[in-house]
Short mmCIF file of C-alpha atoms and ligand atoms in Angstrom, two decimals:
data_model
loop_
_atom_site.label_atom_id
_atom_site.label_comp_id
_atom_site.label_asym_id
_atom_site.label_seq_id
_atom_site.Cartn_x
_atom_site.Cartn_y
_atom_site.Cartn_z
CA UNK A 1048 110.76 36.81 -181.60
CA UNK A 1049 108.23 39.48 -182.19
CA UNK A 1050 104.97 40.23 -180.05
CA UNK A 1051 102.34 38.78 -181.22
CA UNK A 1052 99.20 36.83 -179.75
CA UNK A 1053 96.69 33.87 -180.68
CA UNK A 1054 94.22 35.71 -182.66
CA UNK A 1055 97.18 36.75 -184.93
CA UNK A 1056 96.93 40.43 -183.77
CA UNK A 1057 101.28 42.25 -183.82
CA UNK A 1058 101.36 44.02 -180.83
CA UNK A 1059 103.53 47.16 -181.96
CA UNK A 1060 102.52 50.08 -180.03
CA UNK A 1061 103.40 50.31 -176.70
CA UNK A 1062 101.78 52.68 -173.59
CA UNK A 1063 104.11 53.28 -170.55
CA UNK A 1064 102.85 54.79 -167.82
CA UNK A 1065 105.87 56.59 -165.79
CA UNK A 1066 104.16 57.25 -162.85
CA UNK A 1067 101.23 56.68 -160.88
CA UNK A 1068 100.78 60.05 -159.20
CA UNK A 1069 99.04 62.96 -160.24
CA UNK A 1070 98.48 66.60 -159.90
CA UNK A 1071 95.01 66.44 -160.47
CA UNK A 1072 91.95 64.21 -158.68
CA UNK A 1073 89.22 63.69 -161.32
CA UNK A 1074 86.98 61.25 -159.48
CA UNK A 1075 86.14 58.64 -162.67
CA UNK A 1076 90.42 57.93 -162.15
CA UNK A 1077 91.97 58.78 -158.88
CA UNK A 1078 89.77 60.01 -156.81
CA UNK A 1079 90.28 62.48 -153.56
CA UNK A 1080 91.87 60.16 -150.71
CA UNK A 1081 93.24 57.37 -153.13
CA UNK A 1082 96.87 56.72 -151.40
CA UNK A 1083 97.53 53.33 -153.08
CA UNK A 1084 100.88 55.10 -154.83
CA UNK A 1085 103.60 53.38 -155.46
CA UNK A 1086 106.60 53.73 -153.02
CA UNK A 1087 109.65 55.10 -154.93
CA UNK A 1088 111.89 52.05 -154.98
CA UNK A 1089 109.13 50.57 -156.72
CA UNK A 1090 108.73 52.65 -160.06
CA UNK A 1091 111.50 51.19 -162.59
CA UNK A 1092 114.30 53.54 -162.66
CA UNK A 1093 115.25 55.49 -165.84
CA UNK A 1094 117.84 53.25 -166.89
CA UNK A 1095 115.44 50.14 -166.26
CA UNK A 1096 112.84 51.72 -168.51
CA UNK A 1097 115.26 52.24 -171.16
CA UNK A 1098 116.62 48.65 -171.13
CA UNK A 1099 112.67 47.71 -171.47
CA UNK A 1100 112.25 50.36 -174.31
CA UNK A 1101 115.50 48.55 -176.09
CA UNK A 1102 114.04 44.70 -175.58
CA UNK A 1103 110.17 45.88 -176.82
CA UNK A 1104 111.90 47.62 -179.81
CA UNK A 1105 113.62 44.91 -180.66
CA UNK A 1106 110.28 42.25 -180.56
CA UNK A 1107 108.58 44.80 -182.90
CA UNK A 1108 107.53 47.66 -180.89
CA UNK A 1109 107.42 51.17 -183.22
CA UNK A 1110 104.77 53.19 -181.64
CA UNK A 1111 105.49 54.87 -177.90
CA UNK A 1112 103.34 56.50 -175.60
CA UNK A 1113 104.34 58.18 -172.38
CA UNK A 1114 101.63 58.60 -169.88
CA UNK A 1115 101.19 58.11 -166.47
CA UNK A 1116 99.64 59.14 -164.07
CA UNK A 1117 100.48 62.69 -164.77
CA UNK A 1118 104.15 61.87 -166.64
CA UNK A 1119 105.17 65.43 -165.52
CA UNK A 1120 104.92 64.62 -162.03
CA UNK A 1121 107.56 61.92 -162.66
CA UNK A 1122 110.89 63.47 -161.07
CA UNK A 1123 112.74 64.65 -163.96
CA UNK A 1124 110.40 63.69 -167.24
CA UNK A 1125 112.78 65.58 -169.79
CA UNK A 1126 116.05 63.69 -168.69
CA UNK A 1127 114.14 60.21 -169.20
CA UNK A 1128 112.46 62.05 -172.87
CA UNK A 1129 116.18 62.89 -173.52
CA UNK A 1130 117.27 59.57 -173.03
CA UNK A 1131 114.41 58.00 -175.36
CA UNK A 1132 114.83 60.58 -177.76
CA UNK A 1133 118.86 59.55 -177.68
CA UNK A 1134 118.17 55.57 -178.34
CA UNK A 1135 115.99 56.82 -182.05
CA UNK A 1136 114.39 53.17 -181.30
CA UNK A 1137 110.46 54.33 -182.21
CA UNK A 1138 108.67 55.66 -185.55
CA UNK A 1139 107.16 57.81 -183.41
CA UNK A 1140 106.64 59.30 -179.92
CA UNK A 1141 103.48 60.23 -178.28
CA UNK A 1142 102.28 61.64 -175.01
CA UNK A 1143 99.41 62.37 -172.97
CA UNK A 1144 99.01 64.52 -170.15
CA UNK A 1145 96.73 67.06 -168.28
CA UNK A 1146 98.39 70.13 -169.50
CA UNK A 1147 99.06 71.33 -166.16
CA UNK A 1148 102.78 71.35 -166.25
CA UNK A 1149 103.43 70.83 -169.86
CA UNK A 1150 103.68 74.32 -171.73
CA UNK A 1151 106.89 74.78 -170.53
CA UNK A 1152 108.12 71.94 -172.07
CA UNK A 1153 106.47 71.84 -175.83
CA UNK A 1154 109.56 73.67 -177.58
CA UNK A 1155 111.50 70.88 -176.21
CA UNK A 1156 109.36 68.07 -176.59
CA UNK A 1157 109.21 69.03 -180.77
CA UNK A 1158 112.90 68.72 -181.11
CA UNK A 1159 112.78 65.36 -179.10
CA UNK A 1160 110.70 63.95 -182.05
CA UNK A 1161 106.65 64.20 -180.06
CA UNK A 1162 104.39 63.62 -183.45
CA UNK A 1163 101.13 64.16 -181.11
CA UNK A 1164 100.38 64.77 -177.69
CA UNK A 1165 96.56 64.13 -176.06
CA UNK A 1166 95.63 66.85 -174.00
CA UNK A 1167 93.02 65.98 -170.88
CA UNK A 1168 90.42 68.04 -171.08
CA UNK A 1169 86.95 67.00 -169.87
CA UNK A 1170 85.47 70.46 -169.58
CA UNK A 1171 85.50 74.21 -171.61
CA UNK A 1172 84.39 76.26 -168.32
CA UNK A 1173 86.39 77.10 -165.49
CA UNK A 1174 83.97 76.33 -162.40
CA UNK A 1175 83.55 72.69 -164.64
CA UNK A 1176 87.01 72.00 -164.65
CA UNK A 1177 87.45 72.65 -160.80
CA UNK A 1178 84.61 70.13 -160.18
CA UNK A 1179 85.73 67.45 -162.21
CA UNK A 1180 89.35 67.80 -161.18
CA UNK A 1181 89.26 69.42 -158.11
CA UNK A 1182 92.15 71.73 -158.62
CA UNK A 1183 92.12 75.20 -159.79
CA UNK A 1184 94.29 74.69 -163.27
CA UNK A 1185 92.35 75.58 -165.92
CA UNK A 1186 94.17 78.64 -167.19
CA UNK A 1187 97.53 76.52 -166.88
CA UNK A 1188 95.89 73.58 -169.45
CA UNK A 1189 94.32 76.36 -171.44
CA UNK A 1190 97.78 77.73 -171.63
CA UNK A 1191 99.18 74.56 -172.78
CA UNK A 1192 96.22 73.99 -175.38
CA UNK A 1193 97.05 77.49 -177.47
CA UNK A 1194 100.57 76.48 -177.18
CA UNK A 1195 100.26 72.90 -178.52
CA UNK A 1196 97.95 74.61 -180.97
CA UNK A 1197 100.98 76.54 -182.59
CA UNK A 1198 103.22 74.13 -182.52
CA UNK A 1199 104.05 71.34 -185.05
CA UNK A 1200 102.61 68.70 -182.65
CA UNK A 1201 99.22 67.82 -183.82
CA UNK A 1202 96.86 67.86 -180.46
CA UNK A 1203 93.89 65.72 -179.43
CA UNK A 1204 91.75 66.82 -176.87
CA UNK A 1205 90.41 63.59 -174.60
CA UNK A 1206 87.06 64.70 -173.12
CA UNK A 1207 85.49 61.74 -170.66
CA UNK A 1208 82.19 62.16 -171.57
CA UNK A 1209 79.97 62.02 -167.71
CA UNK A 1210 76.16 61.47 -167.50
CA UNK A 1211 74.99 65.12 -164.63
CA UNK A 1212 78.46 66.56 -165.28
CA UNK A 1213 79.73 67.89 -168.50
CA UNK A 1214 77.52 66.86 -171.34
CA UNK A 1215 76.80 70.57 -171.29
CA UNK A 1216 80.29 70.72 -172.96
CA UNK A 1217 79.78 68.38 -175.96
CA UNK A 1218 78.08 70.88 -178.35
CA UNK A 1219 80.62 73.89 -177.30
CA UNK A 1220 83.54 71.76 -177.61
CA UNK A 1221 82.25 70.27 -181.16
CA UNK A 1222 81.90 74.13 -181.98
CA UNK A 1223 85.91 74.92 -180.79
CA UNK A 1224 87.32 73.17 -183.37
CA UNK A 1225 85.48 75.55 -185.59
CA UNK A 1226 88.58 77.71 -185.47
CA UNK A 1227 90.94 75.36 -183.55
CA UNK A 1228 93.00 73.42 -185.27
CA UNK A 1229 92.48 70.15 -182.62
CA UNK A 1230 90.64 66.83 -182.59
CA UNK A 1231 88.59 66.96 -179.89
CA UNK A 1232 87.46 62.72 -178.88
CA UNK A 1233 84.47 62.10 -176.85
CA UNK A 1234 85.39 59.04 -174.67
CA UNK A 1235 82.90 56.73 -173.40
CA UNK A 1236 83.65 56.72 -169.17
CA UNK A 1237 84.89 53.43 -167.91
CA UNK A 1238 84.77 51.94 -164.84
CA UNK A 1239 88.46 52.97 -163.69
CA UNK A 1240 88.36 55.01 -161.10
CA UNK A 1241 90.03 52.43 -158.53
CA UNK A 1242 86.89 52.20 -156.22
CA UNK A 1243 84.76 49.61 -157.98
CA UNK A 1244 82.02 52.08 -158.71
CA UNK A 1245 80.27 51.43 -162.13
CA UNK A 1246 79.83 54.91 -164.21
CA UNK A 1247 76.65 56.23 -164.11
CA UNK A 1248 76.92 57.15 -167.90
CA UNK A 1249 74.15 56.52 -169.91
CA UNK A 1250 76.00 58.14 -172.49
CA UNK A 1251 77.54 56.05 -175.04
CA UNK A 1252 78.92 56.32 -178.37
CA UNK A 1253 75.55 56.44 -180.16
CA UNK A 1254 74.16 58.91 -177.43
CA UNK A 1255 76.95 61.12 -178.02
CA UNK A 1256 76.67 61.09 -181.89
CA UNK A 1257 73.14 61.81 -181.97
CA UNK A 1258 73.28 64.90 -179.59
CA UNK A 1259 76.32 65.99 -181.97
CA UNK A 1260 74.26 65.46 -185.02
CA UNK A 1261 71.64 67.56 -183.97
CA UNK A 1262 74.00 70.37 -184.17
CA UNK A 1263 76.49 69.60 -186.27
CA UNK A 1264 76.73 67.76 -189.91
CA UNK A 1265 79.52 64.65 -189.24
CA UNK A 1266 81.27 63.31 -191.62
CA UNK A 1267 82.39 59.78 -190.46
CA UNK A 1268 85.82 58.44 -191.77
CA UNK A 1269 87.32 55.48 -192.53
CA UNK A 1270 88.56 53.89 -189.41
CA UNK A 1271 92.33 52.19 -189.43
CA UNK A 1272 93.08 48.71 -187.99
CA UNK A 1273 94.43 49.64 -184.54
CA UNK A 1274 92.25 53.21 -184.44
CA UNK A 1275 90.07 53.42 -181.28
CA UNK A 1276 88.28 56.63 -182.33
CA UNK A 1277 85.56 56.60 -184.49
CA UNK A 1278 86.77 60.11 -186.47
CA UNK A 1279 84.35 62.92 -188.10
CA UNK A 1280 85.15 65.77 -189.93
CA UNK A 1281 82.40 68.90 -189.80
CA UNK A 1282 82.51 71.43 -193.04
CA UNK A 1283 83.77 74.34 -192.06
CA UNK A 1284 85.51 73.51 -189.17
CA UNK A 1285 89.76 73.14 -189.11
CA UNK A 1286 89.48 71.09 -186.37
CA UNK A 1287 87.56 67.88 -186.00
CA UNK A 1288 85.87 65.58 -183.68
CA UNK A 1289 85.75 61.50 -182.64
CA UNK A 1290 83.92 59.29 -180.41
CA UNK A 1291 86.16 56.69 -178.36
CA UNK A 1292 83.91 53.74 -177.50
CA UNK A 1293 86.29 52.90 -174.77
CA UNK A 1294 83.16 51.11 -172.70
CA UNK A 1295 81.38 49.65 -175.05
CA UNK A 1296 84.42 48.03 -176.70
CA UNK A 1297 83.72 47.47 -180.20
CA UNK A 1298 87.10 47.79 -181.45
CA UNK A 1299 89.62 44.95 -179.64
CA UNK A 1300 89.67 43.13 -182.75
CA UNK A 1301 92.32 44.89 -184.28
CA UNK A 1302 93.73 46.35 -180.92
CA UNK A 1303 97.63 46.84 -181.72
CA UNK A 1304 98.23 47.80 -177.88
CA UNK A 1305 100.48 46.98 -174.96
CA UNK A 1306 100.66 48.78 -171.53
CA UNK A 1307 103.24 48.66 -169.29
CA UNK A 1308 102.99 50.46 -165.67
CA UNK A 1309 105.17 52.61 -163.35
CA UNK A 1310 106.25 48.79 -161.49
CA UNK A 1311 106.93 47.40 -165.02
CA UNK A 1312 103.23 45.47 -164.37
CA UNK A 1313 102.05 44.85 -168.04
CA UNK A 1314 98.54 44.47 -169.20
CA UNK A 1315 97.64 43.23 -172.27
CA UNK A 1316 94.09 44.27 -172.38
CA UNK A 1317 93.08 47.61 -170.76
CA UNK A 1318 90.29 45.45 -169.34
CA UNK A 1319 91.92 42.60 -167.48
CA UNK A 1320 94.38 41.53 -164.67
CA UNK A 1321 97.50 42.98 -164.94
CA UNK A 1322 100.90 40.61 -164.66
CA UNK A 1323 102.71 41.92 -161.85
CA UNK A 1324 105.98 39.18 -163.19
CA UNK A 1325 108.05 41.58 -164.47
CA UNK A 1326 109.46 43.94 -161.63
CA UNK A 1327 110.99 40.82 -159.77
CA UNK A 1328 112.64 39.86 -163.36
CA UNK A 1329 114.24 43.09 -163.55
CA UNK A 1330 115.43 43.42 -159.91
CA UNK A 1331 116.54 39.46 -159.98
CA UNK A 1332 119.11 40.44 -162.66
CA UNK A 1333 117.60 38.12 -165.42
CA UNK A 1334 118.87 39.04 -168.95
CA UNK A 1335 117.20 41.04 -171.91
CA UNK A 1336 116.43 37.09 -173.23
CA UNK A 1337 114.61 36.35 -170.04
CA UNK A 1338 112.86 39.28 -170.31
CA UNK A 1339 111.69 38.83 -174.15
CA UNK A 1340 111.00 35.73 -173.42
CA UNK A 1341 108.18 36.88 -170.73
CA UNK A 1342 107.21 39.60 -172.69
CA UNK A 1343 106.23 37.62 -175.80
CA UNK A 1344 104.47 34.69 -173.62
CA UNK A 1345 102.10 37.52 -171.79
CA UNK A 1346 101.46 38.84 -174.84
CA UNK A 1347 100.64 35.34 -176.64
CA UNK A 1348 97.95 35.12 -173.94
CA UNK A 1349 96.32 38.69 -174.55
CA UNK A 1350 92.15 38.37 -174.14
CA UNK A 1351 90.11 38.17 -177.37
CA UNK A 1352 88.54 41.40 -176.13
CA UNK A 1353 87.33 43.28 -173.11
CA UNK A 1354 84.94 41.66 -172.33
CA UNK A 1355 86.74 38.47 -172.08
CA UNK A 1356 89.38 40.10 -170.30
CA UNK A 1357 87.23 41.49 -167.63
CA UNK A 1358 86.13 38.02 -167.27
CA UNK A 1359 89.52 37.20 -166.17
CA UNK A 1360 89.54 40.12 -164.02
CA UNK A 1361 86.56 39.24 -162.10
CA UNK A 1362 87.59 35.64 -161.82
CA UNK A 1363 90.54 36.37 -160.25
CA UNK A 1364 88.58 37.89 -157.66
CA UNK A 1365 90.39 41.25 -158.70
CA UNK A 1366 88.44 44.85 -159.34
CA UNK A 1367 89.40 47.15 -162.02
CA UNK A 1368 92.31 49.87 -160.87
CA UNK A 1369 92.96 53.67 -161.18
CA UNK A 1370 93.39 54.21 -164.33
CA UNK A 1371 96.26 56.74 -163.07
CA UNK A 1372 97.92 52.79 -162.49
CA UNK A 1373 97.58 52.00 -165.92
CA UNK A 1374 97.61 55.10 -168.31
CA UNK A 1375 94.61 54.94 -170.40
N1 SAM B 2379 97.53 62.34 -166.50
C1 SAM B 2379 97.49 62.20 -167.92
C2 SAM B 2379 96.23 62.80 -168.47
O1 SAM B 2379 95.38 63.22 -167.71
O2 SAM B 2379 96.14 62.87 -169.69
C3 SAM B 2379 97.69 60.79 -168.42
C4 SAM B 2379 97.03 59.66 -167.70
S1 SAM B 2379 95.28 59.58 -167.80
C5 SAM B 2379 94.98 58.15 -166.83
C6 SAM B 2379 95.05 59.02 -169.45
C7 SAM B 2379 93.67 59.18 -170.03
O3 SAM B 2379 92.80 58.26 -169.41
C8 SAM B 2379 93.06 60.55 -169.86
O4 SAM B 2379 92.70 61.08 -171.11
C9 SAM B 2379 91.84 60.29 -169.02
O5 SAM B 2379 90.79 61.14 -169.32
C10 SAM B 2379 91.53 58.85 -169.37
N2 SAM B 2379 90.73 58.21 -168.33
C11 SAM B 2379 91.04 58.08 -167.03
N3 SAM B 2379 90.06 57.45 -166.36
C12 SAM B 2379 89.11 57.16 -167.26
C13 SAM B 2379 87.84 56.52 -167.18
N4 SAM B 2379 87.36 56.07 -166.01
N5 SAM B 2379 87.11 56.41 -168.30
C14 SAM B 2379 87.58 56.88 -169.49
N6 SAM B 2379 88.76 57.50 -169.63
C15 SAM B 2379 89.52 57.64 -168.53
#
C-alpha cells in the first residue's frame, strides 16, 4: 500500500500540525477572540502521533513537517522531537514556527536531524510586527532569526504578503538577504483566517514580482515537482528570495502534500473539507491496517486542485478554518 491518488500524484511528504494554539494573533489566521481550540483530550497524544508517524512511513511517507499552531506551545515539543528523532523513520525533518519560543531550542533541534526550519515573519519593523501579531515579540523572533542564521539549519523566512499592511516590507526584506544568508518567500494571503473574510489582497504573485523587479534583478529558477515557491536568486546577494502563489494556486498539479491536524483530522488539499474519520479510529482501538487502510482511501480521493477542492468545501456547506487548525 503506498499513498497515492487518481491523478497519479505519491503523496510522500507529510505536514502535522501538533497543536492548534498559539502565542501569537495575526488576524489573516487566528484572529483576537478565536476560542474554537481544541480541548486537551482531543489533540492525539504523543504516543498516538508516533504510531501515525510509523503507519504514514510505512505507505511511503519521507518528508515531515511539524507545525501547528505554534508547535512550541504544544506541552513538551522536545520530548515528542525526541521521540521522532528516536524512530529515524523520515529523510528529513522540517519545522515551522513563529520564532517566539524557538532559540532556545536550535542547538537541540540540529542534533535531532531539522534540515530546515520556516521562520514566520511578515514584517522587518517592530511597531509592524506588533500590528500584525498583536504581541510584543519581535526581538524574541529576531533572536531566533540570527540564531537559525548560524546554525547548520538552512532558514526560510514566510512573509504573508497584505494589501494596507506590510507591502512597505517587500523591498527591505528583498534587500536583507543581501547579507543574510536566508530565503525570504513572499506568500500570496489566503482566505484562512477562520472568520470567512476574503483577503483584501490585491497583491498576487505577479504584483509582487513586478514591485521586486523594479528594485532588484531576479533570477528565476527551475521549479521542482512538489516546489510551491517560485525561487529567485539576486547577484550579489547570499540570501535569496521566492514568491508562494498559495492563492492563486498554480501549482496542485504536482502537489506531493498531506496534512494531518492536532485531532488527527487529515486534509488532502489545503483548500477543502477536512476528514474528521480518523480520531474515532484511533480512540476505537482499530489496528495500524485499519488505519492504512483509511489513510490510503482519503488520499485516493485528494481534489485535482484548489479550486476543486474548495468546491467541495463550499458544497458541504463548510467555510475555510484557521489556518492555526491546519498548519499551512
Ligand atoms: N505558528 C507557526 C508559524 O507561525 O510559523 C506555524 C503555523 S502557521 C499556521 C504556518 C504558516 O501559515 C505561517 O507561515 C503563516 O504565515 C501561514 N499562514 C497562516 N495563515 C495564512 C493565510 N491566511 N494566508 C497565507 N499564509 C498563511
Amino acid at each position: 500500500m503506498v499513498l497515492e491518488d487518481k491523478f497519479g500524484r505519491r503523496i510522500n511528504y507529510l505536514r502535522l500540525a501538533v497543536t492548534d494554539r498559539c502565542n501569537l494573533r495575526c488576524h489573516y489566521c487566528l484572529p483576537e477572540g478565536f476560542h474554537n481550540f481544541l480541548p486537551k483530550d482531543h489533540l492525539l497524544s504523543f504516543e498516538e502521533i508516533i504510531r501515525l508517524l510509523r503507519i504514514v512511513s510505512s505507505l511511503g511517507v519521507t518528508k515531515l513537517r511539524i507545525t501547528g499552531g505554534e508547535p512550541f506551545v504544544r506541552k513538551d515539543l522536545m520530548t515528542l522531537l525526541r521521540m521522532i528523532h528516536q524512530e529515524q523513520l523520515f529523510e528529513s525533518l522540517h519545522m515551522t514556527t513563529n520564532g517566539v519560543l524557538t532559540e532556545p531550542h536550535i542547538e537541540e533541534l540540529v542534533t535531532l536531524g531539522f534540515k530546515s526550519i520556516n521562520l514566520s515573519l511578515d514584517s522587518l519593523d517592530r511597531k509592524r510586527f506588533l500590528q500584525i501579531t498583536k504581541r510584543d515579540e519581535f526581538e524574541r523572533v529576531m533572536n531566533t532569526l540570527l540564531a537559525l542564521e548560524k546554525s547548520v539549519i538552512k532558514t526560510k523566512i514566510n512573509a504573508v504578503v497584505m494589501a494596507e499592511e506590510n507591502t512597505q516590507d517587500i523591498l527591505p526584506f528583498v534587500q536583507f538577504t543581501q547579507d543574510h544568508d536566508v530565503h525570504v518567500r513572499f506568500i500570496e494571503e489566503m482566505p484562512f483566517n477562520g472568520t470567512g473574510r476574503q483577503p483584501k489582497s490585491t497583491w498576487n504573485f505577479k504584483a509582487i514580482e513586478s514591485h521586486i523587479t523594479s528594485a532588484f534583478d531576479l533570477e528565476p529558477l527551475t521549479m521542482a515537482p512538489g516546489d510551491t515557491a517560485q525561487e529567485y536568486s539576486i547577484k550579489g546577494h547570499i540570501g535569496s528570495v521566492g514568491i508562494i502563489a498559495a492563492a492563486s494556486r498554480t501549482f496542485c498539479g504536482s502537489c506531493n502534500r498531506l496534512r494531518i491536524g492536532p485531532r488527527g483530522d487529515l486534509q488532502s488539499c489545503l483548500y477543502g473539507p477536512a476528514d474528521t474519520s480518523l480520531f474515532d479510529l484511533f480512540r476505537s482501538g482499530a489496528d495500524d491496517l485499519a488505519i492504512a487502510e483509511r489513510l490510503t482511501a482519503l488520499v485516493s480521493r485528494k481534489p485535482k486542485d484548489g479550486f476543486a477542492a474548495e468546491k467541495e468545501l463550499v458544497n458541504s456547506g463548510e467555510r475555510h478554518a484557521s489556518m492555526a487548525t491546519i498548519g499551512g
